[in-house]
Amino acid sequence: MPFTREYVQKVPENMLGVFQLSKSGEVIAYVGRADSDLRQSLMEMLDKGYQQFQWVQLPWIRETYEMQCRLFHHAGGRTKLDNVDHPYPPEGKLWSCRVSSQPPAMCEL
């Protein structure tokens, strides 16, 4: 859907989830997640050049991290995305990337 303030405001508040942003509507350019408020995380990305977005609600923080990892790798990782780094788990968690079985700092896929 169009990545505008109007559409982002339709996303429910205080919800966990992941999102993908696109500049062209055809290729994913950024993969993000929200461990507390998906709408707020999306609002922070407005006006950064993205034109389209999609999102999904998830029930647990661990699932948001794991889904972000899967989407990050599926979309091409650091070499193709605007993401500066591989997704990191929430503070205090030592979860590894399930796609590469590496800690996030070592994951180069």
XYZ file of C-alpha atoms in Angstrom:
109
model
C 0.000 0.000 0.000
C 1.178 3.599 -0.381
C 3.598 4.593 2.377
C 1.841 7.755 3.497
C 0.910 9.130 6.908
C -2.739 8.430 6.085
C -2.140 4.702 5.524
C 0.301 4.322 8.428
C -2.293 5.803 10.794
C -4.573 2.884 9.883
C -2.066 0.449 11.443
C -3.259 -0.382 14.984
C -1.242 1.103 17.849
C 0.858 -0.845 20.361
C 1.223 -3.906 18.193
C 4.265 -6.123 17.556
C 5.180 -6.806 13.952
C 7.516 -6.546 11.003
C 7.402 -4.381 7.897
C 8.955 -4.028 4.480
C 9.464 -0.751 2.624
C 9.955 -0.193 -1.089
C 11.054 2.797 -3.128
C 9.581 1.497 -6.378
C 6.778 -0.776 -5.251
C 8.515 -3.745 -6.856
C 11.727 -4.328 -4.883
C 12.053 -4.427 -1.106
C 14.522 -1.780 0.078
C 14.244 -1.984 3.866
C 13.094 -4.573 6.422
C 12.179 -3.443 9.920
C 10.425 -4.599 13.045
C 8.627 -3.267 16.058
C 8.884 -4.978 19.422
C 6.311 -2.628 20.970
C 4.546 -0.242 18.554
C 4.508 -1.009 14.835
C 2.688 2.198 13.921
C 5.312 4.333 15.696
C 8.185 2.453 14.012
C 6.579 3.079 10.631
C 5.978 6.757 11.416
C 9.702 7.138 12.109
C 10.465 5.901 8.577
C 8.149 8.335 6.769
C 9.871 10.955 4.582
C 12.913 8.736 3.935
C 12.130 8.128 0.279
C 10.017 4.982 0.553
C 6.821 4.841 -1.496
C 5.184 1.496 -0.594
C 4.958 -0.661 2.519
C 3.530 -3.860 3.873
C 3.344 -5.126 7.415
C 2.234 -8.084 9.474
C 1.301 -8.383 13.133
C 3.108 -11.037 15.166
C 2.311 -12.306 18.669
C 5.768 -12.556 20.312
C 8.966 -10.511 20.316
C 11.066 -13.535 19.422
C 8.878 -14.098 16.379
C 9.334 -10.472 15.268
C 13.120 -10.923 15.425
C 13.075 -14.240 13.569
C 10.697 -12.959 10.880
C 12.812 -9.847 10.365
C 15.865 -12.095 9.870
C 14.031 -14.251 7.316
C 12.750 -11.233 5.379
C 16.163 -9.542 5.564
C 17.908 -12.562 4.012
C 15.137 -13.209 1.480
C 15.388 -9.613 0.220
C 19.162 -9.797 -0.258
C 20.667 -8.744 3.056
C 23.110 -5.868 3.467
C 24.208 -5.969 -0.150
C 20.749 -5.152 -1.524
C 18.873 -3.459 1.327
C 19.136 -0.022 2.883
C 19.519 -1.725 6.282
C 22.971 -0.885 7.632
C 23.229 -4.075 9.701
C 21.745 -7.513 10.036
C 18.814 -7.442 12.497
C 19.871 -7.601 16.123
C 17.806 -9.350 18.789
C 16.199 -7.226 21.503
C 18.532 -5.938 24.200
C 19.507 -8.656 26.646
C 18.670 -11.542 24.277
C 21.382 -13.740 22.763
C 19.278 -15.190 19.963
C 21.063 -16.308 16.791
C 19.850 -15.817 13.249
C 17.928 -18.984 12.334
C 18.630 -18.482 8.634
C 22.417 -18.537 8.938
C 22.814 -20.057 12.442
C 25.223 -17.217 13.263
C 25.110 -14.458 15.850
C 23.825 -11.306 14.105
C 27.227 -9.562 14.178
C 28.775 -12.466 12.238
C 25.926 -13.056 9.816
C 27.099 -12.013 6.333
C 24.394 -13.589 4.209
